[in-house]
């Protein structure tokens, strides 16, 4: 590797490191909020809940990462519910009753989401079946039998190649 | 032949699914509140902060709850159509001023006109959360029994008002309470 490509690689590495670091910033930013919990378990539950609930204003962020006013309000609400020892299910029900199942990053298995959950499994099974089918077909097909004339011909062709060289 | 038809078939199915997906509006999230009782609240009135107002006072009437703020572009767009809609005496249009400054809200209504029978102020946004509001303007239609029958997200334009809102209100007014 010459010096130029080496430098190029280094710049690339710097850029990648920089990008990775900025992704860390957004995580720590959300963590700046100071919240006091009665015990570590409450804190863990709070963080787990805001992580797995979607923010509706900026739909591809969870409540933990979003800086929108609504996400802030909902974090306050979830904090309050966790502090008063309401169960995870109560918090999730609270959110689903208002915003629908869309807020769940982890949607439940029901008729609407069945294809979402079962689709990959069905595709995997279909793939395996097709693979087995193909393998079996290949076993069945026997190697091509060559007649004496064919042998002669191939020999002649190969000899021709030799003569050219 | 089948060897080529299967991938082609899968490809066509995929295209159809993607085409349907592209037609969907990702901002539209079906509200779980449809056909459920409108969440109760008791909020101060914008023009009479010492007097509270709530859905109970509207029992037996068909009413519209319109959430708005003074700094929302979509609300400004629908404002003239709401003014027009409110000319109808049958329409009980209630404004929910969501997470706003009372002064700014009053200034806007003074400048552009007030379509609302009553405006209530939801300064901390808690009633907005109960109604699942996430993108003002949002509009709810509540029937005589206090059940939410319709929700619309985004500015209400004449098309929607004439084709959906007015026929629904007419239908709901005909129902017995």
mmCIF file of C-alpha atoms in Angstrom:
data_model
loop_
_atom_site.group_PDB
_atom_site.id
_atom_site.type_symbol
_atom_site.label_atom_id
_atom_site.label_comp_id
_atom_site.label_asym_id
_atom_site.label_seq_id
_atom_site.Cartn_x
_atom_site.Cartn_y
_atom_site.Cartn_z
ATOM 1 C CA UNK A 1 0.000 0.000 0.000
ATOM 2 C CA UNK A 2 1.543 3.310 -1.014
ATOM 3 C CA UNK A 3 1.386 6.511 1.006
ATOM 4 C CA UNK A 4 -1.449 8.028 -0.999
ATOM 5 C CA UNK A 5 -3.852 5.128 -0.558
ATOM 6 C CA UNK A 6 -2.814 4.886 3.068
ATOM 7 C CA UNK A 7 -3.810 8.528 3.630
ATOM 8 C CA UNK A 8 -7.028 7.955 1.766
ATOM 9 C CA UNK A 9 -7.908 5.035 4.013
ATOM 10 C CA UNK A 10 -7.124 7.095 7.081
ATOM 11 C CA UNK A 11 -9.438 9.909 5.985
ATOM 12 C CA UNK A 12 -12.157 7.327 5.369
ATOM 13 C CA UNK A 13 -11.659 5.886 8.826
ATOM 14 C CA UNK A 14 -11.874 9.348 10.364
ATOM 15 C CA UNK A 15 -15.166 10.039 8.590
ATOM 16 C CA UNK A 16 -16.635 6.716 9.698
ATOM 17 C CA UNK A 17 -15.499 7.298 13.274
ATOM 18 C CA UNK A 18 -17.028 10.764 13.158
ATOM 19 C CA UNK A 19 -20.355 9.414 11.909
ATOM 20 C CA UNK A 20 -20.403 6.763 14.604
ATOM 21 C CA UNK A 21 -19.680 9.384 17.247
ATOM 22 C CA UNK A 22 -22.550 11.622 16.073
ATOM 23 C CA UNK A 23 -24.893 8.669 16.349
ATOM 24 C CA UNK A 24 -23.794 8.366 19.969
ATOM 25 C CA UNK A 25 -24.545 12.038 20.606
ATOM 26 C CA UNK A 26 -28.255 11.660 19.876
ATOM 27 C CA UNK A 27 -28.432 8.834 22.382
ATOM 28 C CA UNK A 28 -26.672 10.775 25.120
ATOM 29 C CA UNK A 29 -28.733 13.886 24.389
ATOM 30 C CA UNK A 30 -31.915 12.085 25.286
ATOM 31 C CA UNK A 31 -30.201 10.827 28.395
ATOM 32 C CA UNK A 32 -29.504 14.349 29.662
ATOM 33 C CA UNK A 33 -33.012 14.626 31.095
ATOM 34 C CA UNK A 34 -32.708 14.275 34.816
ATOM 35 C CA UNK A 35 -35.297 12.030 36.327
ATOM 36 C CA UNK A 36 -35.289 10.681 39.833
ATOM 37 C CA UNK A 37 -36.590 7.227 40.455
ATOM 38 C CA UNK A 38 -37.344 5.438 43.709
ATOM 39 C CA UNK A 39 -35.269 2.445 42.671
ATOM 40 C CA UNK A 40 -33.130 1.177 39.773
ATOM 41 C CA UNK A 41 -35.899 -1.142 38.653
ATOM 42 C CA UNK A 42 -38.239 1.792 38.001
ATOM 43 C CA UNK A 43 -35.512 3.530 36.039
ATOM 44 C CA UNK A 44 -34.891 0.418 33.946
ATOM 45 C CA UNK A 45 -38.605 0.060 33.229
ATOM 46 C CA UNK A 46 -38.891 3.715 32.243
ATOM 47 C CA UNK A 47 -36.009 3.491 29.789
ATOM 48 C CA UNK A 48 -37.305 0.266 28.346
ATOM 49 C CA UNK A 49 -40.758 1.773 27.778
ATOM 50 C CA UNK A 50 -39.591 4.996 26.119
ATOM 51 C CA UNK A 51 -37.299 2.885 23.952
ATOM 52 C CA UNK A 52 -40.005 0.650 22.585
ATOM 53 C CA UNK A 53 -42.718 3.258 22.039
ATOM 54 C CA UNK A 54 -42.810 5.247 18.849
ATOM 55 C CA UNK A 55 -43.044 9.013 18.653
ATOM 56 C CA UNK A 56 -45.941 9.967 16.377
ATOM 57 C CA UNK A 57 -44.613 13.361 15.373
ATOM 58 C CA UNK A 58 -41.352 12.056 13.938
ATOM 59 C CA UNK A 59 -42.437 8.567 13.091
ATOM 60 C CA UNK A 60 -39.092 6.891 12.749
ATOM 61 C CA UNK A 61 -37.905 7.789 16.211
ATOM 62 C CA UNK A 62 -38.835 6.313 19.513
ATOM 63 C CA UNK A 63 -39.978 8.425 22.431
ATOM 64 C CA UNK A 64 -36.517 8.291 23.968
ATOM 65 C CA UNK A 65 -34.772 9.845 20.963
ATOM 66 C CA UNK A 66 -37.349 12.397 19.902
ATOM 67 C CA UNK A 67 -37.092 16.026 20.930
ATOM 68 C CA UNK A 68 -40.616 16.940 19.870
ATOM 69 C CA UNK A 69 -42.915 18.555 22.398
ATOM 70 C CA UNK A 70 -45.318 15.630 22.259
ATOM 71 C CA UNK A 71 -42.542 13.121 22.923
ATOM 72 C CA UNK A 72 -41.460 15.229 25.884
ATOM 73 C CA UNK A 73 -45.013 15.321 27.244
ATOM 74 C CA UNK A 74 -45.382 11.569 26.770
ATOM 75 C CA UNK A 75 -42.057 10.882 28.481
ATOM 76 C CA UNK A 76 -43.308 12.978 31.417
ATOM 77 C CA UNK A 77 -46.515 10.975 31.465
ATOM 78 C CA UNK A 78 -44.710 7.616 31.334
ATOM 79 C CA UNK A 79 -42.323 8.785 34.045
ATOM 80 C CA UNK A 80 -45.291 9.705 36.210
ATOM 81 C CA UNK A 81 -46.943 6.330 35.570
ATOM 82 C CA UNK A 82 -43.748 4.399 36.342
ATOM 83 C CA UNK A 83 -43.215 6.464 39.492
ATOM 84 C CA UNK A 84 -46.700 5.569 40.700
ATOM 85 C CA UNK A 85 -45.848 1.913 40.120
ATOM 86 C CA UNK A 86 -48.237 1.249 37.251
ATOM 87 C CA UNK A 87 -47.378 -1.872 35.296
ATOM 88 C CA UNK A 88 -45.732 -1.879 31.852
ATOM 89 C CA UNK A 89 -49.004 -3.185 30.460
ATOM 90 C CA UNK A 90 -50.895 -0.221 31.919
ATOM 91 C CA UNK A 91 -48.451 2.203 30.296
ATOM 92 C CA UNK A 92 -48.668 0.410 26.941
ATOM 93 C CA UNK A 93 -52.480 0.280 27.142
ATOM 94 C CA UNK A 94 -52.529 4.008 27.928
ATOM 95 C CA UNK A 95 -50.553 4.725 24.771
ATOM 96 C CA UNK A 96 -52.395 2.251 22.516
ATOM 97 C CA UNK A 97 -55.819 3.530 23.653
ATOM 98 C CA UNK A 98 -54.875 7.011 22.447
ATOM 99 C CA UNK A 99 -52.607 6.496 19.477
ATOM 100 C CA UNK A 100 -53.322 2.943 18.344
ATOM 101 C CA UNK A 101 -51.013 -0.009 17.924
ATOM 102 C CA UNK A 102 -48.884 2.078 15.624
ATOM 103 C CA UNK A 103 -46.968 3.362 18.663
ATOM 104 C CA UNK A 104 -45.660 -0.138 19.386
ATOM 105 C CA UNK A 105 -42.338 -0.885 17.781
ATOM 106 C CA UNK A 106 -43.055 -4.441 18.789
ATOM 107 C CA UNK A 107 -46.572 -5.028 17.411
ATOM 108 C CA UNK A 108 -48.715 -7.839 18.853
ATOM 109 C CA UNK A 109 -49.634 -10.864 16.743
ATOM 110 C CA UNK A 110 -53.191 -10.348 15.505
ATOM 111 C CA UNK A 111 -54.984 -10.840 12.147
ATOM 112 C CA UNK A 112 -53.729 -7.482 10.843
ATOM 113 C CA UNK A 113 -50.088 -8.127 11.671
ATOM 114 C CA UNK A 114 -50.116 -11.883 10.992
ATOM 115 C CA UNK A 115 -48.427 -11.574 7.598
ATOM 116 C CA UNK A 116 -45.778 -9.367 9.161
ATOM 117 C CA UNK A 117 -44.953 -11.926 11.815
ATOM 118 C CA UNK A 118 -45.461 -15.117 9.842
ATOM 119 C CA UNK A 119 -44.241 -13.881 6.451
ATOM 120 C CA UNK A 120 -40.526 -14.429 7.075
ATOM 121 C CA UNK A 121 -41.158 -17.899 8.520
ATOM 122 C CA UNK A 122 -43.317 -18.848 5.532
ATOM 123 C CA UNK A 123 -40.669 -17.540 3.134
ATOM 124 C CA UNK A 124 -37.970 -19.501 4.973
ATOM 125 C CA UNK A 125 -39.993 -22.720 4.830
ATOM 126 C CA UNK A 126 -40.778 -22.152 1.136
ATOM 127 C CA UNK A 127 -37.089 -21.594 0.484
ATOM 128 C CA UNK A 128 -36.094 -24.803 2.262
ATOM 129 C CA UNK A 129 -38.753 -26.796 0.392
ATOM 130 C CA UNK A 130 -37.562 -25.418 -2.944
ATOM 131 C CA UNK A 131 -33.952 -26.206 -2.021
ATOM 132 C CA UNK A 132 -34.768 -29.819 -1.046
ATOM 133 C CA UNK A 133 -36.803 -30.224 -4.221
ATOM 134 C CA UNK A 134 -33.892 -29.011 -6.329
ATOM 135 C CA UNK A 135 -31.388 -31.280 -4.584
ATOM 136 C CA UNK A 136 -33.630 -34.290 -5.073
ATOM 137 C CA UNK A 137 -34.101 -33.479 -8.777
ATOM 138 C CA UNK A 138 -30.356 -33.240 -9.211
ATOM 139 C CA UNK A 139 -29.841 -36.664 -7.630
ATOM 140 C CA UNK A 140 -32.370 -38.198 -10.000
ATOM 141 C CA UNK A 141 -30.746 -36.934 -13.194
ATOM 142 C CA UNK A 142 -28.031 -39.443 -14.133
ATOM 143 C CA UNK A 143 -24.732 -38.440 -15.726
ATOM 144 C CA UNK A 144 -24.957 -38.269 -19.549
ATOM 145 C CA UNK A 145 -23.903 -41.545 -21.200
ATOM 146 C CA UNK A 146 -21.361 -40.995 -23.986
ATOM 147 C CA UNK A 147 -21.369 -43.261 -27.014
ATOM 148 C CA UNK A 148 -18.145 -44.443 -28.670
ATOM 149 C CA UNK A 149 -18.685 -41.905 -31.441
ATOM 150 C CA UNK A 150 -18.844 -39.133 -28.865
ATOM 151 C CA UNK A 151 -15.606 -40.304 -27.306
ATOM 152 C CA UNK A 152 -13.945 -40.308 -30.680
ATOM 153 C CA UNK A 153 -15.167 -36.831 -31.388
ATOM 154 C CA UNK A 154 -14.030 -35.406 -28.067
ATOM 155 C CA UNK A 155 -10.643 -37.010 -28.504
ATOM 156 C CA UNK A 156 -10.350 -35.462 -31.943
ATOM 157 C CA UNK A 157 -11.329 -32.022 -30.643
ATOM 158 C CA UNK A 158 -8.797 -32.237 -27.837
ATOM 159 C CA UNK A 159 -6.071 -33.291 -30.279
ATOM 160 C CA UNK A 160 -6.887 -30.330 -32.489
ATOM 161 C CA UNK A 161 -6.260 -28.017 -29.533
ATOM 162 C CA UNK A 162 -2.871 -29.650 -28.942
ATOM 163 C CA UNK A 163 -1.823 -29.183 -32.540
ATOM 164 C CA UNK A 164 -2.627 -25.455 -32.459
ATOM 165 C CA UNK A 165 -0.244 -24.795 -29.575
ATOM 166 C CA UNK B 1 -41.045 -22.258 -18.652
ATOM 167 C CA UNK B 2 -42.150 -22.475 -15.008
ATOM 168 C CA UNK B 3 -38.596 -21.684 -14.012
ATOM 169 C CA UNK B 4 -39.059 -18.176 -15.476
ATOM 170 C CA UNK B 5 -42.709 -17.704 -14.564
ATOM 171 C CA UNK B 6 -42.202 -18.136 -10.806
ATOM 172 C CA UNK B 7 -39.693 -15.280 -10.370
ATOM 173 C CA UNK B 8 -41.785 -13.122 -12.697
ATOM 174 C CA UNK B 9 -44.881 -13.874 -10.614
ATOM 175 C CA UNK B 10 -43.061 -13.038 -7.390
ATOM 176 C CA UNK B 11 -41.794 -9.826 -8.970
ATOM 177 C CA UNK B 12 -45.300 -8.792 -10.040
ATOM 178 C CA UNK B 13 -46.697 -9.492 -6.563
ATOM 179 C CA UNK B 14 -43.892 -7.400 -5.076
ATOM 180 C CA UNK B 15 -44.602 -4.523 -7.474
ATOM 181 C CA UNK B 16 -48.307 -4.629 -6.589
ATOM 182 C CA UNK B 17 -47.530 -4.506 -2.855
ATOM 183 C CA UNK B 18 -45.077 -1.644 -3.301
ATOM 184 C CA UNK B 19 -47.553 0.245 -5.490
ATOM 185 C CA UNK B 20 -50.210 -0.072 -2.770
ATOM 186 C CA UNK B 21 -47.655 0.979 -0.186
ATOM 187 C CA UNK B 22 -46.781 4.110 -2.125
ATOM 188 C CA UNK B 23 -50.434 5.156 -2.208
ATOM 189 C CA UNK B 24 -50.675 5.048 1.572
ATOM 190 C CA UNK B 25 -50.110 8.212 3.536
ATOM 191 C CA UNK B 26 -47.614 7.406 6.295
ATOM 192 C CA UNK B 27 -48.919 10.361 8.335
ATOM 193 C CA UNK B 28 -52.354 8.790 8.513
ATOM 194 C CA UNK B 29 -52.621 6.672 11.614
ATOM 195 C CA UNK B 30 -56.097 5.234 12.242
ATOM 196 C CA UNK B 31 -57.375 6.526 15.546
ATOM 197 C CA UNK B 32 -58.411 3.930 18.115
ATOM 198 C CA UNK B 33 -60.837 6.535 19.491
ATOM 199 C CA UNK B 34 -63.395 6.162 16.695
ATOM 200 C CA UNK B 35 -66.692 4.825 18.123
ATOM 201 C CA UNK B 36 -65.388 5.352 21.669
ATOM 202 C CA UNK B 37 -66.706 7.947 24.123
ATOM 203 C CA UNK B 38 -65.003 11.331 23.768
ATOM 204 C CA UNK B 39 -62.569 11.677 26.690
ATOM 205 C CA UNK B 40 -63.976 14.003 29.308
ATOM 206 C CA UNK B 41 -62.188 17.208 30.212
ATOM 207 C CA UNK B 42 -62.767 20.418 32.054
ATOM 208 C CA UNK B 43 -60.697 23.252 30.659
ATOM 209 C CA UNK B 44 -60.722 27.026 31.077
ATOM 210 C CA UNK B 45 -62.327 29.047 28.300
ATOM 211 C CA UNK B 46 -60.008 31.304 26.356
ATOM 212 C CA UNK B 47 -62.239 34.334 26.781
ATOM 213 C CA UNK B 48 -63.399 33.480 30.300
ATOM 214 C CA UNK B 49 -60.563 31.616 32.022
ATOM 215 C CA UNK B 50 -62.440 31.315 35.309
ATOM 216 C CA UNK B 51 -65.254 29.388 33.613
ATOM 217 C CA UNK B 52 -64.527 25.819 32.674
ATOM 218 C CA UNK B 53 -66.008 23.978 29.761
ATOM 219 C CA UNK B 54 -66.275 20.306 28.937
ATOM 220 C CA UNK B 55 -67.998 17.707 26.731
ATOM 221 C CA UNK B 56 -70.697 17.108 29.374
ATOM 222 C CA UNK B 57 -72.177 20.513 28.552
ATOM 223 C CA UNK B 58 -72.693 19.329 24.978
ATOM 224 C CA UNK B 59 -74.541 16.092 25.735
ATOM 225 C CA UNK B 60 -77.405 15.643 23.328
ATOM 226 C CA UNK B 61 -75.749 17.789 20.670
ATOM 227 C CA UNK B 62 -73.610 16.945 17.687
ATOM 228 C CA UNK B 63 -70.374 18.887 17.917
ATOM 229 C CA UNK B 64 -67.020 19.333 16.290
ATOM 230 C CA UNK B 65 -63.798 19.549 18.222
ATOM 231 C CA UNK B 66 -61.062 21.291 16.273
ATOM 232 C CA UNK B 67 -57.546 21.366 17.704
ATOM 233 C CA UNK B 68 -55.419 24.325 16.702
ATOM 234 C CA UNK B 69 -52.528 26.545 17.664
ATOM 235 C CA UNK B 70 -51.611 30.077 16.645
ATOM 236 C CA UNK B 71 -48.338 28.986 15.064
ATOM 237 C CA UNK B 72 -49.651 26.087 12.995
ATOM 238 C CA UNK B 73 -49.597 26.528 9.231
ATOM 239 C CA UNK B 74 -52.284 23.946 8.520
ATOM 240 C CA UNK B 75 -54.650 25.646 10.958
ATOM 241 C CA UNK B 76 -54.227 28.929 9.140
ATOM 242 C CA UNK B 77 -55.052 27.180 5.870
ATOM 243 C CA UNK B 78 -58.323 25.723 7.121
ATOM 244 C CA UNK B 79 -59.294 28.866 9.038
ATOM 245 C CA UNK B 80 -61.359 30.543 6.280
ATOM 246 C CA UNK B 81 -63.245 27.282 5.648
ATOM 247 C CA UNK B 82 -63.986 26.905 9.339
ATOM 248 C CA UNK B 83 -65.319 30.474 9.418
ATOM 249 C CA UNK B 84 -67.561 29.564 6.526
ATOM 250 C CA UNK B 85 -68.654 26.315 8.155
ATOM 251 C CA UNK B 86 -69.476 28.083 11.435
ATOM 252 C CA UNK B 87 -71.981 30.363 9.696
ATOM 253 C CA UNK B 88 -74.374 27.416 9.861
ATOM 254 C CA UNK B 89 -76.305 27.673 13.134
ATOM 255 C CA UNK B 90 -76.463 23.894 13.369
ATOM 256 C CA UNK B 91 -72.718 23.586 13.670
ATOM 257 C CA UNK B 92 -71.289 23.505 17.181
ATOM 258 C CA UNK B 93 -67.633 24.111 16.519
ATOM 259 C CA UNK B 94 -65.470 23.969 19.628
ATOM 260 C CA UNK B 95 -61.820 24.984 19.446
ATOM 261 C CA UNK B 96 -59.167 23.268 21.518
ATOM 262 C CA UNK B 97 -56.222 25.615 21.674
ATOM 263 C CA UNK B 98 -53.431 23.104 22.106
ATOM 264 C CA UNK B 99 -50.254 24.042 23.979
ATOM 265 C CA UNK B 100 -50.439 27.657 22.991
ATOM 266 C CA UNK B 101 -50.056 31.107 24.454
ATOM 267 C CA UNK B 102 -53.454 32.654 25.266
ATOM 268 C CA UNK B 103 -52.336 36.062 24.045
ATOM 269 C CA UNK B 104 -51.180 34.729 20.673
ATOM 270 C CA UNK B 105 -54.366 32.679 20.302
ATOM 271 C CA UNK B 106 -56.556 35.714 20.983
ATOM 272 C CA UNK B 107 -54.493 37.881 18.629
ATOM 273 C CA UNK B 108 -54.953 35.375 15.809
ATOM 274 C CA UNK B 109 -58.711 35.100 16.296
ATOM 275 C CA UNK B 110 -58.996 38.898 16.468
ATOM 276 C CA UNK B 111 -57.098 39.303 13.226
ATOM 277 C CA UNK B 112 -58.647 36.481 11.186
ATOM 278 C CA UNK B 113 -62.025 36.010 12.847
ATOM 279 C CA UNK B 114 -63.303 33.472 15.361
ATOM 280 C CA UNK B 115 -65.154 30.458 13.962
ATOM 281 C CA UNK B 116 -65.563 28.803 17.364
ATOM 282 C CA UNK B 117 -68.616 28.720 19.593
ATOM 283 C CA UNK B 118 -66.261 28.146 22.510
ATOM 284 C CA UNK B 119 -62.477 27.982 22.681
ATOM 285 C CA UNK B 120 -60.860 26.052 25.517
ATOM 286 C CA UNK B 121 -57.192 26.253 26.389
ATOM 287 C CA UNK B 122 -55.163 23.080 26.818
ATOM 288 C CA UNK B 123 -51.981 24.744 27.961
ATOM 289 C CA UNK B 124 -50.163 21.633 29.163
ATOM 290 C CA UNK B 125 -51.385 19.467 26.292
ATOM 291 C CA UNK B 126 -52.894 16.820 28.556
ATOM 292 C CA UNK B 127 -56.315 16.836 26.884
ATOM 293 C CA UNK B 128 -54.548 16.679 23.534
ATOM 294 C CA UNK B 129 -52.866 13.487 24.700
ATOM 295 C CA UNK B 130 -56.217 12.036 25.817
ATOM 296 C CA UNK B 131 -57.552 12.690 22.323
ATOM 297 C CA UNK B 132 -54.444 11.178 20.742
ATOM 298 C CA UNK B 133 -53.564 14.466 19.042
ATOM 299 C CA UNK B 134 -50.165 14.390 17.400
ATOM 300 C CA UNK B 135 -50.406 16.731 14.436
ATOM 301 C CA UNK B 136 -52.580 19.849 14.703
ATOM 302 C CA UNK B 137 -54.946 20.589 13.115
ATOM 303 C CA UNK B 138 -57.007 17.543 13.989
ATOM 304 C CA UNK B 139 -60.780 17.524 13.908
ATOM 305 C CA UNK B 140 -63.199 15.228 15.714
ATOM 306 C CA UNK B 141 -66.938 14.887 15.249
ATOM 307 C CA UNK B 142 -68.839 13.773 18.328
ATOM 308 C CA UNK B 143 -72.418 12.553 18.272
ATOM 309 C CA UNK B 144 -75.322 13.243 20.631
ATOM 310 C CA UNK B 145 -74.324 10.393 22.916
ATOM 311 C CA UNK B 146 -70.794 11.752 23.261
ATOM 312 C CA UNK B 147 -69.217 9.144 20.989
ATOM 313 C CA UNK B 148 -66.397 10.133 18.617
ATOM 314 C CA UNK B 149 -67.616 9.230 15.140
ATOM 315 C CA UNK B 150 -64.988 10.767 12.919
ATOM 316 C CA UNK B 151 -61.460 12.056 13.073
ATOM 317 C CA UNK B 152 -59.626 14.027 10.458
ATOM 318 C CA UNK B 153 -55.932 14.842 10.554
ATOM 319 C CA UNK B 154 -54.708 17.895 8.671
ATOM 320 C CA UNK B 155 -56.426 21.014 7.380
ATOM 321 C CA UNK B 156 -60.098 20.668 6.484
ATOM 322 C CA UNK B 157 -60.598 21.821 2.927
ATOM 323 C CA UNK B 158 -63.998 22.393 1.235
ATOM 324 C CA UNK B 159 -63.836 18.960 -0.441
ATOM 325 C CA UNK B 160 -63.654 17.172 2.882
ATOM 326 C CA UNK B 161 -66.170 19.507 4.523
ATOM 327 C CA UNK B 162 -68.761 19.118 1.770
ATOM 328 C CA UNK B 163 -68.264 15.422 1.070
ATOM 329 C CA UNK B 164 -67.727 14.070 4.565
ATOM 330 C CA UNK B 165 -68.260 16.530 7.407
ATOM 331 C CA UNK B 166 -71.606 18.041 6.435
ATOM 332 C CA UNK B 167 -73.287 14.753 5.381
ATOM 333 C CA UNK B 168 -72.089 13.093 8.603
ATOM 334 C CA UNK B 169 -73.381 15.945 10.767
ATOM 335 C CA UNK B 170 -76.718 15.778 8.992
ATOM 336 C CA UNK B 171 -76.885 12.040 9.634
ATOM 337 C CA UNK B 172 -75.881 12.405 13.276
ATOM 338 C CA UNK B 173 -78.390 15.194 13.857
ATOM 339 C CA UNK B 174 -81.114 12.817 12.673
ATOM 340 C CA UNK B 175 -80.127 10.175 15.245
ATOM 341 C CA UNK B 176 -81.941 10.128 18.562
ATOM 342 C CA UNK B 177 -79.875 10.952 21.592
#
